Structures are given as C-alpha cells and as structure tokens.
Coordinates of C-alpha atoms in Angstrom, one line a residue:
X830 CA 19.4 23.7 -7.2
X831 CA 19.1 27.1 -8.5
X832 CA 15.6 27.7 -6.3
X833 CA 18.0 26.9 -3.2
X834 CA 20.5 28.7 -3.9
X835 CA 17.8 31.8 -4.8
X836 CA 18.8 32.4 -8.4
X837 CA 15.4 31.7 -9.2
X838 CA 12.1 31.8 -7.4
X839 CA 10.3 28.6 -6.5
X840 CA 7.3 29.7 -7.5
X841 CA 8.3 29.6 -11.8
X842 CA 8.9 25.6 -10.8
X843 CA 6.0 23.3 -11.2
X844 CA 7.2 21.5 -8.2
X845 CA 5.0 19.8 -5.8
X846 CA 5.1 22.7 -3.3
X847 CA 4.5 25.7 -5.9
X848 CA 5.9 28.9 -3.7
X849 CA 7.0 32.2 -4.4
X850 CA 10.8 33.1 -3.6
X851 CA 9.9 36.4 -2.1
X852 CA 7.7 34.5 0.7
X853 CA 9.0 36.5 3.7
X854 CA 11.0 33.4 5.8
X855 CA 10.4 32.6 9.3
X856 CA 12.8 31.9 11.7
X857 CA 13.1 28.3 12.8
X858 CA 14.5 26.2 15.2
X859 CA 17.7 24.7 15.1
X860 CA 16.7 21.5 15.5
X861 CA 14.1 20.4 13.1
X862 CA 10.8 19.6 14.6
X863 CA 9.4 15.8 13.7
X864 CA 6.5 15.5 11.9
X865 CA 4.3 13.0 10.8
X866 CA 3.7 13.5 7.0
X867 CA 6.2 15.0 5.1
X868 CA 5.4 17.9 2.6
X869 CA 5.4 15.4 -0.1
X870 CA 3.2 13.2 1.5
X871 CA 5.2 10.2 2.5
X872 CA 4.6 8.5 6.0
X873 CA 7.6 9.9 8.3
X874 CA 7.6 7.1 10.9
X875 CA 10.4 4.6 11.6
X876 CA 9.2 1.2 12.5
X877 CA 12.2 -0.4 14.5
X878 CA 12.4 -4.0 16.4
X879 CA 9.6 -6.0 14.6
X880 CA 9.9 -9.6 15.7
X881 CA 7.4 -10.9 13.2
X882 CA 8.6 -10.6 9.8
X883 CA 7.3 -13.6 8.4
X884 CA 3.8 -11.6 8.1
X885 CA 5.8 -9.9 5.1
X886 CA 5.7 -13.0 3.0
X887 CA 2.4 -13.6 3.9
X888 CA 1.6 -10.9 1.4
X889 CA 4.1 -11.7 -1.2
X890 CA 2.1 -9.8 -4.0
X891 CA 2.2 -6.4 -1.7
X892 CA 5.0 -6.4 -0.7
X893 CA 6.8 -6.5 -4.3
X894 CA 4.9 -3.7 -5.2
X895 CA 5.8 -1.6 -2.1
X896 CA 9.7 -2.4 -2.4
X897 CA 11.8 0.5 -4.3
X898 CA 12.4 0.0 -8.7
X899 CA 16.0 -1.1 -7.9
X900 CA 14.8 -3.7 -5.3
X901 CA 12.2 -5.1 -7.5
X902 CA 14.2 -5.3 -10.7
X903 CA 16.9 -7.0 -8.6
X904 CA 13.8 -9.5 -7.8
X905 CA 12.8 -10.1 -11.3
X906 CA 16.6 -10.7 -12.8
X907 CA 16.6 -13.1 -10.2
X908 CA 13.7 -15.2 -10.6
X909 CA 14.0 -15.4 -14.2
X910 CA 18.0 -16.3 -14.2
X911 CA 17.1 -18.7 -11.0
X912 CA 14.2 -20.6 -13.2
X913 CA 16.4 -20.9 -16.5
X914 CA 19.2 -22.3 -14.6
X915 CA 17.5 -24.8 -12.5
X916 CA 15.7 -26.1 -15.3
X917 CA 18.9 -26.1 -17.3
X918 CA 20.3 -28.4 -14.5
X919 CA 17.6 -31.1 -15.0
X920 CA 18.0 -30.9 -19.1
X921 CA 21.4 -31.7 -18.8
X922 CA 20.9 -34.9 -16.3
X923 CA 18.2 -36.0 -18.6
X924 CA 20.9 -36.0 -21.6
X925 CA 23.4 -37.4 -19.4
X926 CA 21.2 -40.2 -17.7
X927 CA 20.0 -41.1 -21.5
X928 CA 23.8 -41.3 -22.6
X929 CA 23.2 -38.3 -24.9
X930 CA 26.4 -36.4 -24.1
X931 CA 28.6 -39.2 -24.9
X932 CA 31.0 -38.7 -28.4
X933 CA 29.5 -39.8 -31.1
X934 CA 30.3 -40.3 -34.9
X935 CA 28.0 -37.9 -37.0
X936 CA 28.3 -40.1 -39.6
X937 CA 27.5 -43.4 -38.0
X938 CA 23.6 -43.6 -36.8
X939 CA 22.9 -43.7 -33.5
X940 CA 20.6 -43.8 -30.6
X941 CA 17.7 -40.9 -30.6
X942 CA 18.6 -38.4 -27.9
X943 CA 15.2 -36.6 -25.3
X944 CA 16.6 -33.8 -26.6
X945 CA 18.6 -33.1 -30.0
X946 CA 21.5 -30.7 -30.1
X947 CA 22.3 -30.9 -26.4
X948 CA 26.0 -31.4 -25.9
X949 CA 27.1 -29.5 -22.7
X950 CA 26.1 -27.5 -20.3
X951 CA 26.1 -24.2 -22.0
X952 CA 23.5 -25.9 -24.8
X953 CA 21.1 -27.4 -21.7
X954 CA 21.1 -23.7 -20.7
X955 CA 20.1 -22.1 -24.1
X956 CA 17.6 -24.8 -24.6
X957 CA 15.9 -24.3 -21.2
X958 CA 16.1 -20.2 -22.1
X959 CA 14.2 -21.3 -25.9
X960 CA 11.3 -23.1 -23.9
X961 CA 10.5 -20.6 -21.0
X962 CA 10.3 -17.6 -23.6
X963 CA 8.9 -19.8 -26.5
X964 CA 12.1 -18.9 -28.6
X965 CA 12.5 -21.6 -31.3
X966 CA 15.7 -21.8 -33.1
X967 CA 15.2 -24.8 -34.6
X968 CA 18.2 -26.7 -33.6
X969 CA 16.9 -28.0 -30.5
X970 CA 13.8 -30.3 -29.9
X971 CA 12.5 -32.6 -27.5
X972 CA 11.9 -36.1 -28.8
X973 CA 9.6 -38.8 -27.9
X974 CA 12.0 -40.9 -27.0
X975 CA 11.5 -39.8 -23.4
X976 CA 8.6 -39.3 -21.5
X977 CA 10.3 -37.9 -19.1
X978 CA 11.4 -35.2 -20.9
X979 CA 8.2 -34.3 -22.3
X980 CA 6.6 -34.0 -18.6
X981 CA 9.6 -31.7 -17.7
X982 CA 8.7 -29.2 -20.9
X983 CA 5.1 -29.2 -19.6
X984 CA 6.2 -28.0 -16.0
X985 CA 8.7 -25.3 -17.2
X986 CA 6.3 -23.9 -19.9
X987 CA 3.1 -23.5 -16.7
X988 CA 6.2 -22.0 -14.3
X989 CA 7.4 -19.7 -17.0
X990 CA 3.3 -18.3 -17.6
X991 CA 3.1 -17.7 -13.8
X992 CA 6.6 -16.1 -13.3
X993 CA 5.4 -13.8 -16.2
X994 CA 1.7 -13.1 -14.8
X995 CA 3.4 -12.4 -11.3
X996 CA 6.5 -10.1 -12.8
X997 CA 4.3 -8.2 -15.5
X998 CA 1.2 -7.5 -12.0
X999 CA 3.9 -6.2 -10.1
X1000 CA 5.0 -3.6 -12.9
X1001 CA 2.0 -2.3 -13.6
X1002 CA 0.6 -2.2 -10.1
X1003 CA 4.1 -0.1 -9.5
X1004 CA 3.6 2.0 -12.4
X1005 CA -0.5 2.8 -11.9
X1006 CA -0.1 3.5 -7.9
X1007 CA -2.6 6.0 -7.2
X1008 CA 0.2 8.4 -5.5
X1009 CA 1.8 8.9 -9.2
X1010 CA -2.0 10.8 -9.6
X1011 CA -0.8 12.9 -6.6
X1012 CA 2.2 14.3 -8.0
X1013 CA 0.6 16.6 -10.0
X1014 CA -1.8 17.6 -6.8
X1015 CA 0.0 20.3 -5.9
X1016 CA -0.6 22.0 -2.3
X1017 CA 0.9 25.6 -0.8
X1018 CA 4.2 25.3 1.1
X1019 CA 3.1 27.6 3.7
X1020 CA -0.4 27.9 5.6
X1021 CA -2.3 31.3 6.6
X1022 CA -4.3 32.7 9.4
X1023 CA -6.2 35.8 8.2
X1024 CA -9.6 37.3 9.2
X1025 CA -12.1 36.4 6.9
X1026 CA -16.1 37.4 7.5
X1027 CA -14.5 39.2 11.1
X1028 CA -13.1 36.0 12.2
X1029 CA -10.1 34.7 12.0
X1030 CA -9.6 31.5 9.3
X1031 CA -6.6 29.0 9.0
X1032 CA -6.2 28.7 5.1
X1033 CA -4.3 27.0 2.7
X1034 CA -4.3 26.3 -1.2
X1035 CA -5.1 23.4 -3.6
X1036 CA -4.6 22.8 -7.1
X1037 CA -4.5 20.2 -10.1
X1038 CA -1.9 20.7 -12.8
X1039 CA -3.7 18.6 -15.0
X1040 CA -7.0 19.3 -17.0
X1041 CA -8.2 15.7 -15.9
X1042 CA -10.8 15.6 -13.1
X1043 CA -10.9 14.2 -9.7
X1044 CA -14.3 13.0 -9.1
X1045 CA -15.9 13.0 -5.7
X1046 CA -12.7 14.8 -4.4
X1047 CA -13.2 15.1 -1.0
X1048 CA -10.7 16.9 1.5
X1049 CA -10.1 16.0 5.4
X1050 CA -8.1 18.0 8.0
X1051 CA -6.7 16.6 11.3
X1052 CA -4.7 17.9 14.1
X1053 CA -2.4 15.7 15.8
X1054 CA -0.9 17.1 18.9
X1055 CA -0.1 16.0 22.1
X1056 CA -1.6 16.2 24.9
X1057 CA -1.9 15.0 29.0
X1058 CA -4.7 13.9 30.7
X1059 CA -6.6 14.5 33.9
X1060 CA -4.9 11.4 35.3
X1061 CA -1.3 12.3 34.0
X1062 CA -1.4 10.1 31.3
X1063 CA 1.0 11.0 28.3
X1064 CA -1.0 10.5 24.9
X1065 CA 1.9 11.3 21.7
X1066 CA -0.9 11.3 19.0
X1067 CA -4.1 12.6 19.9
X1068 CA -5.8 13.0 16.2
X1069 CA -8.7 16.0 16.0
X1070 CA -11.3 16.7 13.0
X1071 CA -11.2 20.2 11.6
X1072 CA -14.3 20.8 10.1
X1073 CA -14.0 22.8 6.2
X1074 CA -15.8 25.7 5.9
X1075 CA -18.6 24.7 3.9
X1076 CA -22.2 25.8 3.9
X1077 CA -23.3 22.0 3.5
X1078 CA -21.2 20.8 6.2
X1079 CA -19.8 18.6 3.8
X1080 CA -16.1 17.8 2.9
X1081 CA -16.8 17.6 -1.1
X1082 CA -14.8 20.6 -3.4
X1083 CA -14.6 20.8 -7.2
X1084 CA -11.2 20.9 -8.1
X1085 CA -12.0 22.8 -11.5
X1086 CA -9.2 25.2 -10.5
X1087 CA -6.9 26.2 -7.3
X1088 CA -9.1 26.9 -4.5
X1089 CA -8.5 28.2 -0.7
X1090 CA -9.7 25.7 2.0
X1091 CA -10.8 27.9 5.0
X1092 CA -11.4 26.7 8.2
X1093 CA -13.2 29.1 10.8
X1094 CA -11.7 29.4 14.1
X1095 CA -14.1 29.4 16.1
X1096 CA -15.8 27.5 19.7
X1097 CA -15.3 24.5 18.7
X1098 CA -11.8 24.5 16.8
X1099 CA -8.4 23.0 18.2
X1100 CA -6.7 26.2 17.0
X1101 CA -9.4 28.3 19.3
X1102 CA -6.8 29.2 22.0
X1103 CA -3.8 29.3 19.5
X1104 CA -2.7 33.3 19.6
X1105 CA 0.7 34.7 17.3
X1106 CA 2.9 34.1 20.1
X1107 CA 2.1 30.8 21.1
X1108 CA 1.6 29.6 17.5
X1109 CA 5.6 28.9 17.4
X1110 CA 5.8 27.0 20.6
X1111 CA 2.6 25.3 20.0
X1112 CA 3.4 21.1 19.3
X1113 CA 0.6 20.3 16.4
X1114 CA 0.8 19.4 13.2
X1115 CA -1.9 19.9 10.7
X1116 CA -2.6 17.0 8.2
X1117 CA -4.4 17.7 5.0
X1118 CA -5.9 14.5 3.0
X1119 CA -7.4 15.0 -0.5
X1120 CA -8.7 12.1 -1.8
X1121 CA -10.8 11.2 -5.0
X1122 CA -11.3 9.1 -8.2
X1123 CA -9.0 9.7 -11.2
X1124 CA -11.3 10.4 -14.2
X1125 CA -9.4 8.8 -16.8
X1126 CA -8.7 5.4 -14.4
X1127 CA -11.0 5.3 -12.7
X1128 CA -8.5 4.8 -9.7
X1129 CA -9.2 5.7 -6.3
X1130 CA -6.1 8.4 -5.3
X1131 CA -4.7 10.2 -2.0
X1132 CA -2.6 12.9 -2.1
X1133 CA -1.3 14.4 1.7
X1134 CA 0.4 17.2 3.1
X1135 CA 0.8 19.2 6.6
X1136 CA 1.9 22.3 8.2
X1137 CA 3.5 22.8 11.2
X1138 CA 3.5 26.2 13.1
X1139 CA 6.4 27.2 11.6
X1140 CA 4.8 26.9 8.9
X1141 CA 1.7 28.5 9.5
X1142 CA 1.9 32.6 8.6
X1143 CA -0.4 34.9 10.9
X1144 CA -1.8 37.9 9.5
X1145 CA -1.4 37.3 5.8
X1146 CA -3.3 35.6 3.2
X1147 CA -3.1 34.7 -0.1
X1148 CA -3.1 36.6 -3.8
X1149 CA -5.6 36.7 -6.6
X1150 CA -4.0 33.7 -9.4
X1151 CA -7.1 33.3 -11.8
X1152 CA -7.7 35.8 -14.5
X1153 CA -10.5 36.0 -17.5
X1154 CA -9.0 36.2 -20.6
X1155 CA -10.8 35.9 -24.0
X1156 CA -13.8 33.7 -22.5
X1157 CA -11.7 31.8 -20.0
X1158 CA -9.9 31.5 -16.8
X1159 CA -6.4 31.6 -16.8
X1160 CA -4.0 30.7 -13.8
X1161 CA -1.3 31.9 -13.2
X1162 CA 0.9 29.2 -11.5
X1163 CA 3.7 31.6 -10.7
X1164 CA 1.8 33.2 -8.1
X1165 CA 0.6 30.1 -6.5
X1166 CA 2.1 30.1 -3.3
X1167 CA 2.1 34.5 -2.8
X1168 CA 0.7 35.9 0.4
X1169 CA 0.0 39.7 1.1
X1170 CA 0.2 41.1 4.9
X1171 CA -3.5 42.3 6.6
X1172 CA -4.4 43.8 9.4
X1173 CA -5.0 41.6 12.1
X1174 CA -4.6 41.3 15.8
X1175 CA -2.0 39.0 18.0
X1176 CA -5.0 37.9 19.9
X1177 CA -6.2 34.3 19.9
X1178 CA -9.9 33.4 18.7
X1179 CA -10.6 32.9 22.2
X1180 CA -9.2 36.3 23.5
X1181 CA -11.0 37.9 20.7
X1182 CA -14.2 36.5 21.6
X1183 CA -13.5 37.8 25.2
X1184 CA -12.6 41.4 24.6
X1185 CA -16.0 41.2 22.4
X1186 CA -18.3 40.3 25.2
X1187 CA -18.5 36.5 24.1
X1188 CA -18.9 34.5 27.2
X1189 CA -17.3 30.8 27.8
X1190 CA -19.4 29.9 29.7
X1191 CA -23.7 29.4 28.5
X1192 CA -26.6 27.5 27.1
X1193 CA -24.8 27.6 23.8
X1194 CA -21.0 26.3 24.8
X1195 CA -20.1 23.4 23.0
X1196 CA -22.8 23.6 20.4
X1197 CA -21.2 23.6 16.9
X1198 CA -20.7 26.8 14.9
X1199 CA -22.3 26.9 11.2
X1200 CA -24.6 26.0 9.4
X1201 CA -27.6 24.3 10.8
X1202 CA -31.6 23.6 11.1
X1203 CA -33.8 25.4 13.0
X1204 CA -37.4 25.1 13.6
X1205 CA -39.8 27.7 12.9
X1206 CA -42.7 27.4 15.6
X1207 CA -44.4 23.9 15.1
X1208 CA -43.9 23.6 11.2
X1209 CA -41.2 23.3 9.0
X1210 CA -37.5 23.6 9.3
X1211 CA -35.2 26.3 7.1
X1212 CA -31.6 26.5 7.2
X1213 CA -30.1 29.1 9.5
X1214 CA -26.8 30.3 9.9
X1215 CA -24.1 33.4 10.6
X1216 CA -21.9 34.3 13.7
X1217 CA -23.2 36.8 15.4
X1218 CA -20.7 38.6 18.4
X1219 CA -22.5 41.3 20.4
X1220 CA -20.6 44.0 22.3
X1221 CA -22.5 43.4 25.4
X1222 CA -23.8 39.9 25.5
X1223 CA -23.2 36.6 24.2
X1224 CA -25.9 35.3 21.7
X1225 CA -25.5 31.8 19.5
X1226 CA -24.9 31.1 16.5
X1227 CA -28.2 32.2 14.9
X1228 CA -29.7 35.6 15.3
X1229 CA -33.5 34.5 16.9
X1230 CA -36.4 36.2 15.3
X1231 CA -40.2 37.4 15.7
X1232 CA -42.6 36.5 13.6
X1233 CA -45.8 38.2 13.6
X1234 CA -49.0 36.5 11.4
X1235 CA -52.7 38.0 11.0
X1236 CA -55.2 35.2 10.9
X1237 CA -59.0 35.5 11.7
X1238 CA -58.7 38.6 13.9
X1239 CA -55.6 37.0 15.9
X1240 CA -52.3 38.3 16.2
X1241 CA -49.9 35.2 16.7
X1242 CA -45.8 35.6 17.7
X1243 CA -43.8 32.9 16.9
X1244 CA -39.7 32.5 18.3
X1245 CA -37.4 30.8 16.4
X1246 CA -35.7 28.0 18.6
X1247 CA -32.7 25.7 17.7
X1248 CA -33.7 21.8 17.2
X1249 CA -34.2 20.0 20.1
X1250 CA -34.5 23.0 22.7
X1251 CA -37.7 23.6 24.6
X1252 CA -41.3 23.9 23.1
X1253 CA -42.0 27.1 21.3
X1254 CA -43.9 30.0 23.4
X1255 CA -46.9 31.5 21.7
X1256 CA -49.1 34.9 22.9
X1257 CA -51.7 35.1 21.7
X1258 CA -53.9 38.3 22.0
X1259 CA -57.4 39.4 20.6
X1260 CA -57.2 42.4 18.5
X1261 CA -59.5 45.7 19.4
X1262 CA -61.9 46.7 16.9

C-alpha cells in the first residue's frame, strides 16, 4: 500500500516485479490494453459457454488440485462429514434391526448387541467417527454376534484409507505446485530497447531470490500480435519465436545471478520495423517463459511474464546491481528494476539499416543473423559471426576473407563461402623464379 501510494519505492520490496520508484512513468491509455499473461504469470483468458463439463470429472484428481484452498477445504469437510454420517446411518439400522436400541434393564442379562454402547443416534455417529480414524475409546465394539456388522467395519475402514490417500495427494500436489518455485523468480516490470554492439537490443532482466539452482533453465520469447492476411483473413493470435542472443544459438542461461536477456533486432526479428513512435500504437505482446528443474525437488517449474509497448522503454537500459565485496558478488536488489537514458535514435531497425546503406532486397535477405558455420574452401568448417553494415553497400552477416597458402611453388586463394552456397573458386598461378 505504501509503494502505491509512493511513500516508499518498489524497488526496497522483494515483490515479484522488483522496480525502482523513480522509474520515469509512461503515459497510458485510458483503457487498459488486454493481454495474454499477466505480470504475475497467470493465464488472462476467460473461457465462457463450455457445453461439455462433464470432461471436468473425467479428471477428478486435476481438477481438485487446480480449484482455489477455500474450494478444496470446502471439498474435504465435506467428504469426510458425508462418509461418517452415512456410515452412522447404517450403524444405527443395524442396532435397530437387531433390537439393540430397545430399553433394557442393566441389571438383568440380556441379548448381545452387533455393537455395544450404541443407544441413539448421536452414539451410531461417534462410533462410525472411532472406526474411520481408528480412535478407540473403549466403550464401543463390534461383536460377533453379527456378520453383518463385521462386513460393514471392513467397507468403512478400505473407504476411510482411500478418502485419506485421495485428500492428503491433493494437499500436497497443491502445496509442491511448481509455480510456488516461481514466486521467488523474479522478472523486471518494465522492458528496454538500447543499442548494444551498434544495434539496437530489446532487453529485460531475470533473477532468483533464492541460493537454490534451477538446472537446465532454459528461457523462450514469443510475440503474439495480430495480424491479416493476403486473403483478408483476421488471425487474433499469431505466436512468433524471438531468438536470445546467444553465441550457441541456444536458449540455456545460468541463473547464478540476475542477468539481462538481449535480443538483437535485426533482419529477421518481429520488432525489425517497430520505431519510438509506433512502439505505443503497436498491438504485441511479448511473452517471456523460463523454465527449469528445481534443485532441491527435483521438480520441473515455469515461471512467465510479458510486456506490452507500454511497457517497453526506448532509449534506456539498465544499471550495474552486482558488486565484489570481500571475495564475492553482492546484489543489490534495490536497484533491480533502475534504467539510465542513452543516446539513441527514434528510428526503427529497419530505417537504420536504410540510412546505413543496408539493402532489403539481396542474396542474403531472409538468411538468419548470428552465429553460424562457414566453410573454409573444401575442408573443415569454423564458426563465423559479427554484423557487418557498410556505408555503401550491403554485405552479410560474415565479413568474407582471402586466404593466401605457399605450397610447392604454388600460390593458392581460397574465398570463404556460407554453407550450402556455390562451389569455392580457386586461381591458381605459377610463381616466377
């Protein structure tokens, strides 16, 4: 309440969405723009008008776990007060079939009752309560004076083990959901779009609270936006890839401590035409998935999050947190969520890449930006990578190189070429004496 009302700054709150108070705010729109995934993660879509609800009970077991605490403890109360009643009901017409609730003199010998000590109702109930939960008093006890009643004690006690098994799954399925993992994956409240290595870089910051490990944590982006086709055709959720920045082209990070997750803007990105101006009337939204194993589980968690444009910031990016201080890192949380202003044009990645002589159109268009193979002559392969942006002409994404070799009196040159392009050219020329 106090971080709403700006008494204190968001970013001294181990929240969820760690930010800093003076984060400079944008305006927004008065109505609210829908979005997929919320900032905490939950799924923000209504499902309205489903005829077949019977496929919910087909599922019993999931679907207990997904309803809310209050729902499910309603659930339980129930069953339990539901299966001590109803067995109550048939102790008491076995004790009034057998003529064990007539008046009797204590002091006269009588008839042995199925079940001793059962008078009423109220004793039926406490007797079938003493069985189910394997409380003995010691007042009550079936007799062998009726099979019957014996056959009765055998089905309560197997229905009391699986009412247990089913109520005590459900609790713990509820209380070790891998989202309770999540809530201590904390993610930035707002997005950035800053050059980084002279182009421009959609960014955004991850961290773990905890000192426990996510293993295999792997990250995902997608942009859902919509979009019409050639024909007309309206299509609401049209879900694109966004490839990290990673020299493996490979989704895996080590959460050891808060990192930035870049993503280049380049050819091949959804957010190639997105400029500063359009960026607020642009209808995206950007999904982030983390996912991963829980070290001390062994669980298998997901934590989500997205920005939308008016949550993106252009032109800023974020602060320094992590400090070295007598042979460690520190973090400093309280900074999580700070961005600085930089220099950077209005222009999109695409008007960028015009004004620098970068064509649209040419053998390379379409091709993938990064990291890659290429072949060297006929033998092996070595990686090769780096953007490249002449001011006069267009060139791909790897700079092509000579390569000169002596051998036996032979000069040989040798052009680098990308996988899968035409066969290498060779010269060869005899040297003069």
């Amino acid at each position: 309440m106090l971080a709403r009302k700006g008494l204190l700054p968001d970013g001294f709150l181990l929240t969820r969405l760690a930010e800093d108070a003076t984060q400079p705010s944008r305006i927004r729109p008065k109505s609210q723009r829908a979005r997929f995934i919320t900032k905490s993660g939950s799924c923000n879509v209504a499902h309205k008008n489903i005829r077949e609800q019977g496929r919910f009970l087909q599922d019993v077991f999931t679907t207990m776990v997904d309803l809310k605490w209050q729902h499910s403890l309603l659930i339980f109360t129930s069953a339990f007060l539901c299966s001590w009643m109803l067995f109550a009901m048939v102790w008491w017409l076995l004790a009034f079939a057998h003529g064990d609730l007539e008046p009797r003199d204590p002091n006269e010998p009588g008839p042995v009752p199925c079940v001793t000590s059962i008078h009423s109702f109220t004793s039926a109930f406490l007797f079938s309560i003493e069985v189910q939960v394997t409380i003995g008093f010691g007042g009550r006890m079936v007799t062998e004076e009726c099979p019957l009643a014996i056959i009765v004690l055998i089905i309560q006690n197997i229905l009391g083990l699986i009412i247990n098994a089913i109520m005590l799954g459900c609790v713990f399925m509820k209380t070790a959901q891998a989202n309770r993992r999540a809530e201590t994956l904390i993610f930035s409240r707002n997005a950035v779009i800053a050059p980084r290595n002279g182009r421009p870089t959609f960014m955004f910051r991850v961290g773990d609270l905890r000192k426990s490990m996510i293993i295999s944590a792997t990250i995902q982006l997608q942009v859902i936006r919509r979009t019409v086709t050639a024909e007309g055709e309206v299509i609401p959720v049209c879900q694109l890839d966004i490839q990290v920045e990673n020299p493996l082209r490979s989704n895996g990070i080590f959460l050891v401590s808060p990192l930035i997750i870049s993503h280049t803007i380049d050819r091949g990105s959804p957010l190639y035409e997105v400029s500063a101006q359009s960026l607020a009337t642009e209808d995206l939204e950007i999904i982030v998935i983390l996912e991963g194993v829980v070290e001390t589980t062994g669980i298998t968690m997901q934590a989500r999050t997205s920005y939308t444009p008016e949550e993106i910031l252009w032109g800023r990016r974020f602060v320094s947190i992590m400090t070295e201080e007598d042979g460690r890192y520190s973090i400093d949380y309280s900074k999580f969520g700070n961005t600085v202003p930089v220099r950077m044009p209005a222009l999109s990645a695409k008007e960028l890449d015009q004004t620098r002589g970068v064509q649209d159109s040419g053998p390379h268009e379409g091709k993938p930006q990064g990291w890659g193979l290429v072949r060297a002559g006929r033998g092996g392969y070595r990686r090769g990578g780096g953007r490249a942006c002449d001011d006069t002409a267009a060139k791909p994404w790897y700079v092509p190189a000579e390569k000169e070799e002596e051998k036996k009196g032979q000069k040989k040159t040798v052009k680098l070429e990308e996988i899968g392009r035409e066969i290498e050219e060779e010269t060869m020329e005899d040297m003069s004496d």
